Structures are given as C-alpha cells and as structure tokens.
Coordinates of N, CA and C and ligand atoms in Angstrom, one line a residue:
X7 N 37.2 -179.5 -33.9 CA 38.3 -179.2 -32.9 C 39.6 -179.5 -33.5
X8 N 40.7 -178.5 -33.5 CA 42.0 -178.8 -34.4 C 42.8 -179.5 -33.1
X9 N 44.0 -180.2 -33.4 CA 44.7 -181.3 -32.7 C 46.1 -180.2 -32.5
X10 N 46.3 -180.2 -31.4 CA 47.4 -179.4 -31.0 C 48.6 -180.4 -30.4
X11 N 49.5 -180.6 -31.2 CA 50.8 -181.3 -30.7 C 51.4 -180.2 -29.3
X12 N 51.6 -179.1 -29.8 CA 52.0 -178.6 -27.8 C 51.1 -177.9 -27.5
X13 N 51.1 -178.1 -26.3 CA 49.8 -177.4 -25.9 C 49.9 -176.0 -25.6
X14 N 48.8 -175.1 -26.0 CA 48.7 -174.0 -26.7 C 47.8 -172.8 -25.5
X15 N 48.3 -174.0 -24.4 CA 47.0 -172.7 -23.6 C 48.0 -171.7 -22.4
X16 N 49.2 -172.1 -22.6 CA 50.4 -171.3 -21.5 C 50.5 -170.1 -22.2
X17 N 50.3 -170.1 -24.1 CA 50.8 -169.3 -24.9 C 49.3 -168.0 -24.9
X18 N 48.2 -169.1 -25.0 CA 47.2 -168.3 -24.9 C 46.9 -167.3 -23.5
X19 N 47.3 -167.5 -22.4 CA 47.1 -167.3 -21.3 C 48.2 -166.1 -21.7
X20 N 49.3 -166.4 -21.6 CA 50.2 -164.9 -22.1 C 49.7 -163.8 -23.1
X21 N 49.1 -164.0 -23.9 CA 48.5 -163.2 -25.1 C 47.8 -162.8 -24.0
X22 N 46.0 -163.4 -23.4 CA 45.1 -162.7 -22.8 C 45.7 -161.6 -21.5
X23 N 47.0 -161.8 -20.8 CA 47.6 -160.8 -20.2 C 48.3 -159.9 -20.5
X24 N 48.9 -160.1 -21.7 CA 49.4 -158.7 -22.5 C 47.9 -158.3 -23.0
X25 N 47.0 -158.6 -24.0 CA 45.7 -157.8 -24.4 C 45.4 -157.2 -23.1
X26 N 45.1 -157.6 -22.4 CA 44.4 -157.3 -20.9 C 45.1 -155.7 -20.6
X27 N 46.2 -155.5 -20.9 CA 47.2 -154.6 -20.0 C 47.2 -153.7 -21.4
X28 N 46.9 -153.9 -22.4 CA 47.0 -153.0 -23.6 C 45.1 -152.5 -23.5
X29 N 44.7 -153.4 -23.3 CA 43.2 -152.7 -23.2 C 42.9 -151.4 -22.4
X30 N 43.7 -151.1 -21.0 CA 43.9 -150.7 -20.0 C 44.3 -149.4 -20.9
X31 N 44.6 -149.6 -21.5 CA 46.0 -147.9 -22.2 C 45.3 -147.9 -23.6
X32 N 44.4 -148.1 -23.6 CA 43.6 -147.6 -25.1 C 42.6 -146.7 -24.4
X33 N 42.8 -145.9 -24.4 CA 41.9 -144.8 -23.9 C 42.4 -143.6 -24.2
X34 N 41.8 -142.3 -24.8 CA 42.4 -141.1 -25.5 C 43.0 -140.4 -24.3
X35 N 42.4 -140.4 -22.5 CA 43.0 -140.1 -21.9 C 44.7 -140.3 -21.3
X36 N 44.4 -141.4 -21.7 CA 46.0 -141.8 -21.2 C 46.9 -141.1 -21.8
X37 N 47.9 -141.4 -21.1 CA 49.6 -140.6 -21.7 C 49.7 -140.8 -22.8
X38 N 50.4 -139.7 -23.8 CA 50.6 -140.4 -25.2 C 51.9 -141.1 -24.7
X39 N 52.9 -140.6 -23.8 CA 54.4 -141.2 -23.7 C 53.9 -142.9 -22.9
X40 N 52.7 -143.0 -22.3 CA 52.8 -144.2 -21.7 C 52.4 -145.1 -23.2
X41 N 51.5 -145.0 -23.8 CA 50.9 -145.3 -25.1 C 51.8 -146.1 -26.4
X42 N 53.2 -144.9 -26.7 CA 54.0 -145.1 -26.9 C 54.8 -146.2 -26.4
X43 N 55.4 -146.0 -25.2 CA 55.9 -147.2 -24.9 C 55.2 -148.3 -25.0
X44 N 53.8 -148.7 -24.3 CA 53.3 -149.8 -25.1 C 53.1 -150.5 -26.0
X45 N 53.6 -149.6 -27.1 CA 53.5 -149.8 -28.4 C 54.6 -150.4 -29.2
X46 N 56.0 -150.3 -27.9 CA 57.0 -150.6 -28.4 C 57.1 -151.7 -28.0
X47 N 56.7 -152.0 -26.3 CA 56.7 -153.4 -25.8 C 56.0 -154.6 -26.7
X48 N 54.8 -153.9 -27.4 CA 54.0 -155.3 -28.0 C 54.8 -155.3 -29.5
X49 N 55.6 -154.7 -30.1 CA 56.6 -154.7 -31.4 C 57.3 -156.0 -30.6
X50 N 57.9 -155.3 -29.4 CA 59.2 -156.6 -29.4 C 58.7 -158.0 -28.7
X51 N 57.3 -158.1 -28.2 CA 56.9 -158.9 -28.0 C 56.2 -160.1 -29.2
X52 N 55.8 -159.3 -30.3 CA 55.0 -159.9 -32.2 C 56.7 -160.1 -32.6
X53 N 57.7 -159.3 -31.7 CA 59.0 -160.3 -32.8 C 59.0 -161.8 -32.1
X54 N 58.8 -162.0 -30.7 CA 59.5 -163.3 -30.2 C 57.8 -164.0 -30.6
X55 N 56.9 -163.6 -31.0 CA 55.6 -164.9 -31.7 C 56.3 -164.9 -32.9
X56 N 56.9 -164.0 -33.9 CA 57.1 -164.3 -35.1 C 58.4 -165.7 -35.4
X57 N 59.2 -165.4 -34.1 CA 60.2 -166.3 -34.2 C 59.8 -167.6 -33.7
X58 N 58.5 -167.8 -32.9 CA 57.9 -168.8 -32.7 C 57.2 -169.6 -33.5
X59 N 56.7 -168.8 -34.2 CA 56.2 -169.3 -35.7 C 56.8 -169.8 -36.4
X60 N 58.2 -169.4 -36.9 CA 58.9 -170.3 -37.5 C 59.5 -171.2 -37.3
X61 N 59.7 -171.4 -35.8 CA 60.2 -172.8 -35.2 C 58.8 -174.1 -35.3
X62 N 57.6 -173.1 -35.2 CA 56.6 -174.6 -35.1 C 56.6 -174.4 -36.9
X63 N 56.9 -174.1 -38.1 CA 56.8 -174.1 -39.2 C 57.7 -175.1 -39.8
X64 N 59.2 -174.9 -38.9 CA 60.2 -175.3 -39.3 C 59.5 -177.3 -38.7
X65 N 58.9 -177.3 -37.7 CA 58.7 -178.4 -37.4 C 57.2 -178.9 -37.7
X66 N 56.8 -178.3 -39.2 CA 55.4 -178.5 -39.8 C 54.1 -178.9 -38.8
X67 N 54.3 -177.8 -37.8 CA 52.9 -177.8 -37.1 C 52.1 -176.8 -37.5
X68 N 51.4 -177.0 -38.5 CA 50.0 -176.1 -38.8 C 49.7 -175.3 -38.0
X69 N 48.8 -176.2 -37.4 CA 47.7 -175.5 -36.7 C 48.4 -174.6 -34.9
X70 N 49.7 -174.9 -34.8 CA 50.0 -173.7 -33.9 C 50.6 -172.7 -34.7
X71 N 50.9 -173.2 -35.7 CA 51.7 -171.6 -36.7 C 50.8 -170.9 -37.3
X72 N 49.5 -171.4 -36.9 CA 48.1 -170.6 -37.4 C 47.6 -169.6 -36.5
X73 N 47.5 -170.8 -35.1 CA 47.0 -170.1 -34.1 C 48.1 -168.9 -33.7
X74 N 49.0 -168.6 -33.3 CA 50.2 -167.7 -33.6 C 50.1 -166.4 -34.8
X75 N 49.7 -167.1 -35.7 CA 49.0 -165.8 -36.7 C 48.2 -164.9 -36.0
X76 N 46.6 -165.9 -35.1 CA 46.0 -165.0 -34.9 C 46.0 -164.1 -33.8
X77 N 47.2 -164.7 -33.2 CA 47.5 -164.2 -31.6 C 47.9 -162.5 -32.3
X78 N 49.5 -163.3 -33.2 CA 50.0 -161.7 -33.5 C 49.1 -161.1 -33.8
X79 N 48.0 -161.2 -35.1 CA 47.5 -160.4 -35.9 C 46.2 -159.7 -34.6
X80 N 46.5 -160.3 -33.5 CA 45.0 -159.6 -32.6 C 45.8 -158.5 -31.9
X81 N 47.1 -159.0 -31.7 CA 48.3 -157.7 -30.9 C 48.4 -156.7 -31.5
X82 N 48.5 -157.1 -32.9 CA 48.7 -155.9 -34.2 C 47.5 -155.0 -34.3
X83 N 46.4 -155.5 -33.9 CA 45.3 -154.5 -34.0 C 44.9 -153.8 -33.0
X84 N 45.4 -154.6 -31.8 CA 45.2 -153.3 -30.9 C 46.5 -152.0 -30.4
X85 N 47.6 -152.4 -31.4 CA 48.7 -151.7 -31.9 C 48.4 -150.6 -32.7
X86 N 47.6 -151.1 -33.3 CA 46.8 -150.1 -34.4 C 46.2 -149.3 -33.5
X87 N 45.5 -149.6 -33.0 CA 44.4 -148.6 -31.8 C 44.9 -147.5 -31.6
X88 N 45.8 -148.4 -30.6 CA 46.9 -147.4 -29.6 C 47.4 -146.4 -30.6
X89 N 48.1 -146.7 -31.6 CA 48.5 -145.8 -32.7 C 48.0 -144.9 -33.3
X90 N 46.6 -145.3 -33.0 CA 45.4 -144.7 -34.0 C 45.8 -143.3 -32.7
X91 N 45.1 -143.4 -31.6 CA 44.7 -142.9 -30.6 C 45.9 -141.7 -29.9
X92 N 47.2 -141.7 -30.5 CA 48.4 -141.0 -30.5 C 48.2 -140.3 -31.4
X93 N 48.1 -141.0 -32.9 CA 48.0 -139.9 -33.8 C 46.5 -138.8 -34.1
X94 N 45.8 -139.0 -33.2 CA 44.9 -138.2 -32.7 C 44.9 -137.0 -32.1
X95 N 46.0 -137.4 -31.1 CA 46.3 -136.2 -30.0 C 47.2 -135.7 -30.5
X96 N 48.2 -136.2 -31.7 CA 49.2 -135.3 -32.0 C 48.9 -134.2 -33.1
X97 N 47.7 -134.3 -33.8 CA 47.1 -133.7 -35.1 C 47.5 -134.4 -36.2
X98 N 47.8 -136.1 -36.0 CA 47.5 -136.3 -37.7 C 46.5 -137.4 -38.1
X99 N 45.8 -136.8 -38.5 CA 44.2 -136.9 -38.8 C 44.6 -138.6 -40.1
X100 N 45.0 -138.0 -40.9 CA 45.4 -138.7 -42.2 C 45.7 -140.3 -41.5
X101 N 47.2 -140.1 -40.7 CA 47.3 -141.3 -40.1 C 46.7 -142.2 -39.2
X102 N 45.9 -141.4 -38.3 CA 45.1 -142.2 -37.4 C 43.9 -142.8 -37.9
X103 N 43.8 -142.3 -39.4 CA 42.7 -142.9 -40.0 C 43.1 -144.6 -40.6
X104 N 44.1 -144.2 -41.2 CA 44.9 -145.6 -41.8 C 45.0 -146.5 -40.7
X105 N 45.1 -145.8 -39.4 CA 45.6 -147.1 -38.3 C 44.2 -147.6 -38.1
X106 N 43.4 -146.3 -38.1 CA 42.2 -147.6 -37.5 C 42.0 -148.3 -38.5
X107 N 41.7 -148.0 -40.0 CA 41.4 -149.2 -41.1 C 42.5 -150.4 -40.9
X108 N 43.8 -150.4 -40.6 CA 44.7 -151.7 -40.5 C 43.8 -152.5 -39.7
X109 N 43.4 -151.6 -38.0 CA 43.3 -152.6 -37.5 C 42.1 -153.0 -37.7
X110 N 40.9 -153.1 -38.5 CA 39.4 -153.2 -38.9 C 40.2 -154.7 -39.8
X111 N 41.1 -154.4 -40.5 CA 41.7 -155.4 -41.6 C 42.2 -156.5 -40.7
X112 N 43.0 -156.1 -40.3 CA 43.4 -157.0 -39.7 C 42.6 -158.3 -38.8
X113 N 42.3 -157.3 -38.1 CA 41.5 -157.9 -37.0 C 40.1 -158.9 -37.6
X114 N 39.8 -158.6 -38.9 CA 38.8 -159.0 -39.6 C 39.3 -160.9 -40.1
X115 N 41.1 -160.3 -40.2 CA 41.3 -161.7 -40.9 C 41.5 -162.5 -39.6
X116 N 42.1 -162.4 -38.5 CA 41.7 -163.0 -37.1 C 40.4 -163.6 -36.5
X117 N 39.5 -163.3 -37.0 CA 37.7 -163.1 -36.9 C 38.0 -164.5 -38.0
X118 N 37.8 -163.9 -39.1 CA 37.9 -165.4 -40.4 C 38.5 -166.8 -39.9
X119 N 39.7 -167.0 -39.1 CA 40.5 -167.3 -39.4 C 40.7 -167.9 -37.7
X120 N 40.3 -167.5 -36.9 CA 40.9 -168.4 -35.7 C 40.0 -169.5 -35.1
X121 N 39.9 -170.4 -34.5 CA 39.3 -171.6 -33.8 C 39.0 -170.8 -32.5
X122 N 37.6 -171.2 -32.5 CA 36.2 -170.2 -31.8 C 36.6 -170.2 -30.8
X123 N 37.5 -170.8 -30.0 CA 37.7 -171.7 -28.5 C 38.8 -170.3 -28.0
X124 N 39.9 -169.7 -29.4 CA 40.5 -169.1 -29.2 C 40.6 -167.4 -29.1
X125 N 39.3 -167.0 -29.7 CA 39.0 -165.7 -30.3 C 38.7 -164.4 -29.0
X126 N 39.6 -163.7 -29.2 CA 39.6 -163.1 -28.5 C 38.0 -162.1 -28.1
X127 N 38.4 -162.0 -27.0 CA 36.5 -161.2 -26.5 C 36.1 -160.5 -27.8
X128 N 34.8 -160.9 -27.8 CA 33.8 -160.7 -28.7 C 33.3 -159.1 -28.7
X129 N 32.9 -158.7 -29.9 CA 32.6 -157.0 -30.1 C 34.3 -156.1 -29.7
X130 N 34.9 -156.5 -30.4 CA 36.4 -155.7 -30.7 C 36.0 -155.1 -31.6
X131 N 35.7 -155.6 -32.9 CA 35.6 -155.4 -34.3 C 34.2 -154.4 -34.2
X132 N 33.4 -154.4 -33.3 CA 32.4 -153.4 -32.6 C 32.7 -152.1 -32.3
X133 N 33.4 -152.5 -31.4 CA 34.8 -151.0 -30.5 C 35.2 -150.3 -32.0
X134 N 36.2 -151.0 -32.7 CA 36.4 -150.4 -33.9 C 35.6 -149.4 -34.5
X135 N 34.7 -150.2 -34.9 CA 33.1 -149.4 -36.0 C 32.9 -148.6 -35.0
X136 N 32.7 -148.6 -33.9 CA 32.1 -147.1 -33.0 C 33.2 -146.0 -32.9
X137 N 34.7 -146.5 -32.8 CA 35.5 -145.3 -33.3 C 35.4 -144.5 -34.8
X138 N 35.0 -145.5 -35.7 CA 34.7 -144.9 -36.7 C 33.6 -144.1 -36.8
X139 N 32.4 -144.2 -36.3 CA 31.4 -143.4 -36.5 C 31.5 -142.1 -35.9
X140 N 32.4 -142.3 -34.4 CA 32.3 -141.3 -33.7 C 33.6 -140.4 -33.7
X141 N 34.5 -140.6 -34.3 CA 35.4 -139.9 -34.5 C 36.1 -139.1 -35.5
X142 N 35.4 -139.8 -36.6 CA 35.4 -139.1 -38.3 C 34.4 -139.2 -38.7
X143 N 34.4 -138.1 -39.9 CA 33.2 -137.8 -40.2 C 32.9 -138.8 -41.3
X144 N 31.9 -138.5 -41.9 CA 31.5 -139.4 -42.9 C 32.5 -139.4 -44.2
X145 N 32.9 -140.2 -44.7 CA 34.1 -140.0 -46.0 C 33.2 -140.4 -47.2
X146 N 33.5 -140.3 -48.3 CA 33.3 -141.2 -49.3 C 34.8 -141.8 -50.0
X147 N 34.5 -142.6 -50.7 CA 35.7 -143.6 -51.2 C 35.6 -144.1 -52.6
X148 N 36.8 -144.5 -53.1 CA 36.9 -144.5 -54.2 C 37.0 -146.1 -54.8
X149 N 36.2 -146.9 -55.9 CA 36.2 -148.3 -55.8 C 36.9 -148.0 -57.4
X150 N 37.9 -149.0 -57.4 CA 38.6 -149.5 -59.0 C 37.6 -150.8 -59.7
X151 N 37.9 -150.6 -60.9 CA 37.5 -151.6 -61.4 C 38.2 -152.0 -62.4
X152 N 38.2 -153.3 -63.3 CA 39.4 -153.4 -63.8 C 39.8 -155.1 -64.4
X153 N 40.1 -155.0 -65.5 CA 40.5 -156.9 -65.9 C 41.7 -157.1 -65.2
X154 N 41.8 -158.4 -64.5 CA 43.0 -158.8 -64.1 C 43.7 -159.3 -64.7
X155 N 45.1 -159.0 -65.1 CA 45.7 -159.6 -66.6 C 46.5 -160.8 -65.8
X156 N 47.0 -160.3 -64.7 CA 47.8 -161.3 -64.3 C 47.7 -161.2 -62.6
X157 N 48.0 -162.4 -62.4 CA 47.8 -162.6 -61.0 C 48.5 -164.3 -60.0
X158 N 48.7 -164.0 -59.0 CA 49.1 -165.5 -58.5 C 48.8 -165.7 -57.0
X159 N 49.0 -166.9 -56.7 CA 48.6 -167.3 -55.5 C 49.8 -166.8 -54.6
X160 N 49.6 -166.2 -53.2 CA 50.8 -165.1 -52.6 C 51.9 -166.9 -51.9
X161 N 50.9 -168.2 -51.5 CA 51.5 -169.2 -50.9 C 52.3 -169.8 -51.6
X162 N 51.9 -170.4 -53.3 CA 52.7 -171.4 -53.9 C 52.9 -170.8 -55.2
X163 N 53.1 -169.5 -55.4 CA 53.0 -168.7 -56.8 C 52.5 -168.8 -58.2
X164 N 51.5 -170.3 -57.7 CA 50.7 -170.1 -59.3 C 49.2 -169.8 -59.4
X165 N 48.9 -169.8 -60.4 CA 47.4 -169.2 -60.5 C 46.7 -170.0 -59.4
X166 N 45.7 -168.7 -59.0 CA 44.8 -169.3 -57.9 C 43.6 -170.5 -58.4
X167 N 43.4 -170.3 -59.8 CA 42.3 -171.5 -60.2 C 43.2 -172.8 -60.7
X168 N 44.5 -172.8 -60.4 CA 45.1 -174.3 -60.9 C 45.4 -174.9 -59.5
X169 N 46.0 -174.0 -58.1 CA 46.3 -174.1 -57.1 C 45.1 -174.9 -56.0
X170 N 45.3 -175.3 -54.9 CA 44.4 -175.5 -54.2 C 44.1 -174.8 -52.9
X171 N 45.1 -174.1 -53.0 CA 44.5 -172.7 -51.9 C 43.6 -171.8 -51.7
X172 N 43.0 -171.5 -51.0 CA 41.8 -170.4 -50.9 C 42.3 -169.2 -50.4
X173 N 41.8 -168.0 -51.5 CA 42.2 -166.8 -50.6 C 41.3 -166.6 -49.3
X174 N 42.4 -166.1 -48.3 CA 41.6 -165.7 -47.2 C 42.2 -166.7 -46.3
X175 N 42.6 -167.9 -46.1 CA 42.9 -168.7 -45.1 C 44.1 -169.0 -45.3
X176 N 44.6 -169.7 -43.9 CA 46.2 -170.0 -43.6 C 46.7 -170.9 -43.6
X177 N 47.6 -171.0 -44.1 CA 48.7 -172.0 -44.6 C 49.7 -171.7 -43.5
X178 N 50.1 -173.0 -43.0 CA 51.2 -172.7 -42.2 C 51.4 -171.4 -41.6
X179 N 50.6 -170.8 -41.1 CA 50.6 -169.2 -40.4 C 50.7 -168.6 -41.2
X180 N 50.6 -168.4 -42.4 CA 50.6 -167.4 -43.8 C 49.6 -167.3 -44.3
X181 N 48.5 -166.3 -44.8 CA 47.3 -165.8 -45.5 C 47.6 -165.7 -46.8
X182 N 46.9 -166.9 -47.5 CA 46.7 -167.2 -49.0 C 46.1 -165.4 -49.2
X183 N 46.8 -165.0 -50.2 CA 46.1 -163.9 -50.8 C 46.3 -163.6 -52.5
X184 N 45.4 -163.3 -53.2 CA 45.7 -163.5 -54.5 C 46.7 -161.9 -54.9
X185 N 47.5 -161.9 -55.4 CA 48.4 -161.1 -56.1 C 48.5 -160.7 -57.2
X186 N 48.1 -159.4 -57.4 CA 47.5 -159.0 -58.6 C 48.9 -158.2 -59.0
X187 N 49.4 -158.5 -60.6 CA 50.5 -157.7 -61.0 C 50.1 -157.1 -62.0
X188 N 49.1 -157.2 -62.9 CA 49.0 -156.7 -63.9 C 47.8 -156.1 -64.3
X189 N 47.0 -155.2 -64.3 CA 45.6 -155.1 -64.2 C 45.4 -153.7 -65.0
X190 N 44.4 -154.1 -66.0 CA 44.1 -153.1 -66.6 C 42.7 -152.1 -66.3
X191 N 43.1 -150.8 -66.1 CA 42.0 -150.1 -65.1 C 40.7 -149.7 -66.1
X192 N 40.1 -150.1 -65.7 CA 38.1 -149.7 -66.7 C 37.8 -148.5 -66.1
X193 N 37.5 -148.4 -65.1 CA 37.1 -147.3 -64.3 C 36.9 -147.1 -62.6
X194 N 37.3 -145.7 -62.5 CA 36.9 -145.6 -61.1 C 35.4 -145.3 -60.6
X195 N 35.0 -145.7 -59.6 CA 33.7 -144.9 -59.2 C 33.7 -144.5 -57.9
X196 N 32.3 -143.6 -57.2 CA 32.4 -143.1 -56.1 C 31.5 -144.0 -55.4
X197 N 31.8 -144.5 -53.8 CA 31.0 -145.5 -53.4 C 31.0 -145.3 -51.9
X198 N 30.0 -145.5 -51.0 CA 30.2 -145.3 -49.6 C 30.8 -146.5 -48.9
X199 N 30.5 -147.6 -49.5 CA 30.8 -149.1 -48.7 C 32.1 -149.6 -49.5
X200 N 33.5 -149.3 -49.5 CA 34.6 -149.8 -50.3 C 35.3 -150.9 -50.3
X201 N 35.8 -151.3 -50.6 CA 36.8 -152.6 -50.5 C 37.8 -152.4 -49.6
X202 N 38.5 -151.2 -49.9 CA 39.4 -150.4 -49.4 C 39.1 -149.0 -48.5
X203 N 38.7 -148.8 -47.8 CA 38.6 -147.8 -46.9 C 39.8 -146.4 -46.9
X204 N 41.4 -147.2 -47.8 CA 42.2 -146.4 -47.9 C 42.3 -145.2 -48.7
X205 N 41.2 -146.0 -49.5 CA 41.1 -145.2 -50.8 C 39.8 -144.3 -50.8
X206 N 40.3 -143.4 -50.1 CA 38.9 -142.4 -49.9 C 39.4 -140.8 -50.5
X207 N 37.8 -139.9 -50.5 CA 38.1 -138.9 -51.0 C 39.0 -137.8 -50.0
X208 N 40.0 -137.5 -50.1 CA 40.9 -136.7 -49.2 C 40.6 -135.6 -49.3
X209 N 40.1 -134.3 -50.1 CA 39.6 -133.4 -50.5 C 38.3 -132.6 -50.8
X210 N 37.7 -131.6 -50.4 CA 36.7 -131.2 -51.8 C 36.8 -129.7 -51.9
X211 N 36.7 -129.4 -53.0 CA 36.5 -128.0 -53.2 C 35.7 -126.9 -52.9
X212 N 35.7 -125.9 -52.4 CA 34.5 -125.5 -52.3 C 35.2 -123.8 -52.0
X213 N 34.5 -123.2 -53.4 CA 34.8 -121.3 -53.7 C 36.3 -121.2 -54.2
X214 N 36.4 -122.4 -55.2 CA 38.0 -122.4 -55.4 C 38.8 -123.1 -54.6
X215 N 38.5 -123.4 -52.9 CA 39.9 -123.6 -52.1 C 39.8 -124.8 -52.1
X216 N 40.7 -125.8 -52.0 CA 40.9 -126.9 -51.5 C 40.6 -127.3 -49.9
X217 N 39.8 -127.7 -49.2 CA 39.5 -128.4 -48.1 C 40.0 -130.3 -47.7
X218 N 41.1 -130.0 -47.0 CA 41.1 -131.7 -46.4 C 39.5 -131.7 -45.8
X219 N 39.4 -133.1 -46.2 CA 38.0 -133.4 -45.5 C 37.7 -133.6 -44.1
X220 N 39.2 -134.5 -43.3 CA 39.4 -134.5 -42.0 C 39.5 -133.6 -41.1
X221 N 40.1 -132.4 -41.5 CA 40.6 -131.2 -40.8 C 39.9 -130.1 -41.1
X222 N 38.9 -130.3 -42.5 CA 38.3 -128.7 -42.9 C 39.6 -127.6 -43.5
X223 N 40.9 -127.9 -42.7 CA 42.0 -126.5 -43.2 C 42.2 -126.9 -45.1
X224 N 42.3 -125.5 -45.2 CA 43.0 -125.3 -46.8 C 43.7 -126.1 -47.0
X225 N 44.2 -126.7 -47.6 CA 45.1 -127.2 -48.7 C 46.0 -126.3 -49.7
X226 N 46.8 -125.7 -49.2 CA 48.0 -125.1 -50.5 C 48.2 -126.4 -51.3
X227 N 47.6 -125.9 -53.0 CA 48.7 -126.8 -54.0 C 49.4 -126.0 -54.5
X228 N 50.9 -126.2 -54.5 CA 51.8 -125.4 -54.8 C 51.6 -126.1 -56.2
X229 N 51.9 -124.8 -56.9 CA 51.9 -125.1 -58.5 C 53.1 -125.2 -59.1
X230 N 52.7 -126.8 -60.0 CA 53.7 -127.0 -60.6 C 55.1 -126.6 -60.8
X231 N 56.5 -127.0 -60.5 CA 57.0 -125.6 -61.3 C 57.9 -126.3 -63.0
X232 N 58.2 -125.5 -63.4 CA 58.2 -125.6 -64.6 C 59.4 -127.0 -65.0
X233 N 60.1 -127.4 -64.6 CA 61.1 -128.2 -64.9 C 60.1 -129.9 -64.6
X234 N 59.3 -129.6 -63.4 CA 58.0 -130.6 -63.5 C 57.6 -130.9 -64.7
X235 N 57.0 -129.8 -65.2 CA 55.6 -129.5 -65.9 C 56.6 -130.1 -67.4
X236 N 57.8 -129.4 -67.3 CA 58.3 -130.4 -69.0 C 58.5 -131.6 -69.0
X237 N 58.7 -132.0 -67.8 CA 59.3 -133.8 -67.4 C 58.0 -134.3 -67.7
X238 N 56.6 -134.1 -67.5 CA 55.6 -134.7 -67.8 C 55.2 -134.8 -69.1
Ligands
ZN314 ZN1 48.5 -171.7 -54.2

C-alpha cells in the first residue's frame, strides 16, 4: 500500500467523473463536433494535472506525482479513442490507426504502473483490442533489428546498466525509458506480433498498382523529378 501525504481520493473522484462523461461520447455514433469539443476540454483539463504534478514534484511527493501520471496518461487514452473515432468518420484511415496504437501504449504503461486500488475499470485495454480486430483489417508489421551503439537512461542520463532505474517505471511522475541515439541497423523483418504497431506495411502491390492497405484505393507515386533524382 503506497503512503499518500495528501489525500488523493477528491482528485481520484474528479478523474472517475470526467472518464465517466468521456466514456458517454466514445461511440462512432455521436457528433464528431460534440467529440471534438471533448477532446479539447480533456487537453485543458491533462494541462491543470500536469501543473499539479509539478507542484507535488517540486515538493518531492512521489507517489502522488505518480499517481497523476496515471490519471493523465488514462485521459490521454481515452483522448486517443475519441480521436481515433473522428478520424474515422472523417476518412483518415492512416491517423485513426496511430491513435488507437497511442492509446493501446499508453494505456498499457497506466496498466504497468498504477496502484491496483487506483486502476481504472478493468477490460479498457480489452475495448481497445476489440476495436482493433473489428475495425481494421489484418496488417502486417515491420520489426528492426540492430546493435545498440549508444544509449541512456531518459531520468538521470547515464547508462541504464550503471544507473539504478528500471525501464518502464516512474520516477517522480516520469517513465524511465531507455534512449537509443545511436544504433546500427542488421536487419529488417516481416512479423505479425510487433514491438511497434507503427511500423506496419502501408502498401502492397498488386498488377503493377500500388494499394494502401487500409483504404484498398491506388496510390499515385509521383515520380521522382529530376533535380530530386541528382540530389540523391
Ligand atoms: Zn537512470
């Protein structure tokens, strides 16, 4: 059980009534203009937790500048939703895909990362995966591989094996993440289960034409033109 110097359940009680009211407007039916504004209310609402965060940072409380991470980072994903769910109805396929992977990411490090007592209702990260199955088609994806020449800890900037931070967990409301600057590429491969979900195949060919994979329509590649083609 973590030790809470202020008490943290007025703050939690506000989060579960904004999710509550964002839950309401995740639906493909709804307005995109109501959707939209939602979208904008919970921005300026993740600004006044961010500025919260740094008051309990500035006054080295951990574990509420943690809990605060996971509040934002649960807003942010159903931010993503809602986003996803606009750029749906508006035809861009490309983007509403990225929004749902943020919020799969995100929402994943919330999952890792918050005290069980706090976690928002259970099978979100469920809801996600079922938009995914049911709303795009199958992708394939592309996995790097690769020596890491250089790299550092994203919290205290030195190597993660000298440091005593772990990637994945929070520091003062911040996620240890390792930071790769220098990396030399071996190869790529084709894989269904990716690291990165971003990195998927956007294209395939078929009788010459180019096909987006999301949309099925052609692809024009305009060809090179020549002042390109010498710069390369
Ligand atoms: Zn470190």
């Amino acid at each position: 059980m973590k030790v809470f110097i202020e008490n943290p359940n007025l703050l939690i009680a506000e989060f579960n009534e904004i999710a509550g009211i964002v839950q309401k407007k995740a639906f493909i039916t709804v307005g995109t203009e109501i959707q939209k504004e939602e979208v904008e209310t919970l921005k300026k609402y993740r600004e006044d937790l961010k500025n919260l965060k740094k008051d309990f940072v500035s006054r080295k409380l951990e574990n509420e500048a943690n809990l605060v991470y996971c509040l934002d980072n649960s807003l942010l994903a159903l931010q993503c939703e809602l986003e996803m769910l606009i750029c749906l109805k508006e035809d861009k396929m490309d983007e509403a895909w990225a929004k749902l992977v943020k919020a799969q990411v995100v929402y994943g490090t919330v999952i890792r990362n918050c005290p069980a007592d706090f976690q928002t209702p259970n099978g979100y990260i469920e809801r996600l995966n079922q938009y995914e199955k049911l709303l795009f088609p199958n992708l394939f994806f592309h996995s790097t591989g690769g020596i890491i020449k250089k790299s550092h800890c994203s919290i205290c900037g030195q190597s993660l094996s000298k440091c005593h931070h772990i990637k994945g967990k929070l520091y003062m409301g911040e996620m240890c993440t390792r930071v790769i600057t220098e990396m030399e590429l071996e190869e790529i491969s084709l894989v269904e289960d990716p690291a990165n979900k971003l990195c998927r195949v956007l294209t395939i060919e078929t009788d010459g034409r180019m096909i987006d994979i999301l949309t099925l329509r052609e692809i024009k590649v305009e060809p090179i033109s020549k002042d390109l083609a010498d710069s390369i």
